[in-house]
Tab-separated table of C-alpha atoms in Angstrom:
chain	number	residue	atom	x	y	z
A	1	MET	CA	92.480	117.520	110.701
A	2	ARG	CA	95.676	117.858	108.127
A	3	GLU	CA	96.233	120.923	106.809
A	4	ASP	CA	98.952	120.053	104.520
A	5	VAL	CA	95.992	117.705	102.629
A	6	GLN	CA	92.940	120.515	102.300
A	7	PRO	CA	93.305	122.814	98.637
A	8	LYS	CA	93.869	126.236	98.826
A	9	TYR	CA	90.472	128.060	99.081
A	10	TYR	CA	90.080	131.628	97.251
A	11	GLN	CA	87.954	134.326	96.941
A	12	ALA	CA	87.574	133.514	93.018
A	13	THR	CA	86.463	135.955	90.001
A	14	VAL	CA	83.696	134.623	87.927
A	15	THR	CA	83.841	136.232	84.976
A	16	CYS	CA	80.843	135.504	82.058
A	17	HIS	CA	81.080	135.472	78.422
A	18	CYS	CA	78.728	138.295	78.166
A	19	GLY	CA	81.209	140.389	80.595
A	20	ASN	CA	79.878	140.076	84.277
A	21	THR	CA	81.740	139.147	86.950
A	22	PHE	CA	81.085	138.052	90.631
A	23	THR	CA	82.720	136.872	93.280
A	24	THR	CA	82.379	133.474	94.578
A	25	GLY	CA	84.531	130.817	96.745
A	26	SER	CA	86.376	128.401	94.987
A	27	THR	CA	89.286	126.019	95.013
A	28	LYS	CA	90.544	127.827	91.783
A	29	PRO	CA	91.470	131.317	91.832
A	30	ALA	CA	89.793	132.303	88.093
A	31	ILE	CA	86.383	130.755	86.774
A	32	THR	CA	85.309	131.895	83.170
A	33	VAL	CA	81.882	130.451	82.524
A	34	GLU	CA	79.654	130.639	79.193
A	35	ILE	CA	76.255	131.904	80.747
A	36	CYS	CA	75.204	133.121	83.697
A	37	SER	CA	71.900	134.507	85.346
A	38	LYS	CA	72.331	138.312	83.867
A	39	CYS	CA	71.990	136.419	79.973
A	40	HIS	CA	70.351	133.255	80.894
A	41	PRO	CA	66.841	133.519	78.811
A	42	PHE	CA	65.110	131.962	82.249
A	43	TYR	CA	65.980	134.381	84.557
A	44	THR	CA	65.971	137.351	82.070
A	45	GLY	CA	61.920	136.303	81.057
A	46	LYS	CA	63.345	135.965	77.330
A	47	GLU	CA	62.225	132.409	77.328
A	48	LYS	CA	58.222	132.887	77.786
A	49	ALA	CA	56.167	130.012	79.550
A	50	SER	CA	54.335	129.797	75.932
A	51	GLN	CA	56.806	128.559	74.321
A	52	ALA	CA	57.697	125.730	76.362
A	53	ARG	CA	54.072	125.267	76.501
A	54	GLY	CA	53.706	125.160	72.196
A	55	ARG	CA	56.831	122.856	72.620
A	56	VAL	CA	54.721	120.266	74.493
A	57	GLU	CA	51.718	120.693	72.141
A	58	ALA	CA	54.475	119.922	69.105
A	59	PHE	CA	55.592	116.624	71.146
A	60	ASN	CA	51.810	115.507	71.561
A	61	LYS	CA	50.964	116.032	68.156
A	62	LYS	CA	53.981	113.882	66.847
A	63	TYR	CA	54.036	110.892	69.378
A	64	GLY	CA	49.924	111.107	70.694
A	65	ASN	CA	48.620	112.324	73.848
A	66	PHE	CA	49.120	109.353	76.358
A	67	ASN	CA	46.329	110.514	78.969
A	68	LYS	CA	43.624	109.433	76.257
């Protein structure tokens, strides 16, 4: 394999908008993200299944239940 064709691989520092940082491998030396597993509602438990259930019920009410 030719070495001059492959991109340089870094131990990249990922920085989230909330202030969380972690290290991963990447072809970029630094990565900035807007949301991570520390602040995402799905992973923090702030988004409840009841909220999703309410959205499903609202959809069925608006467009009708197709299972009938």
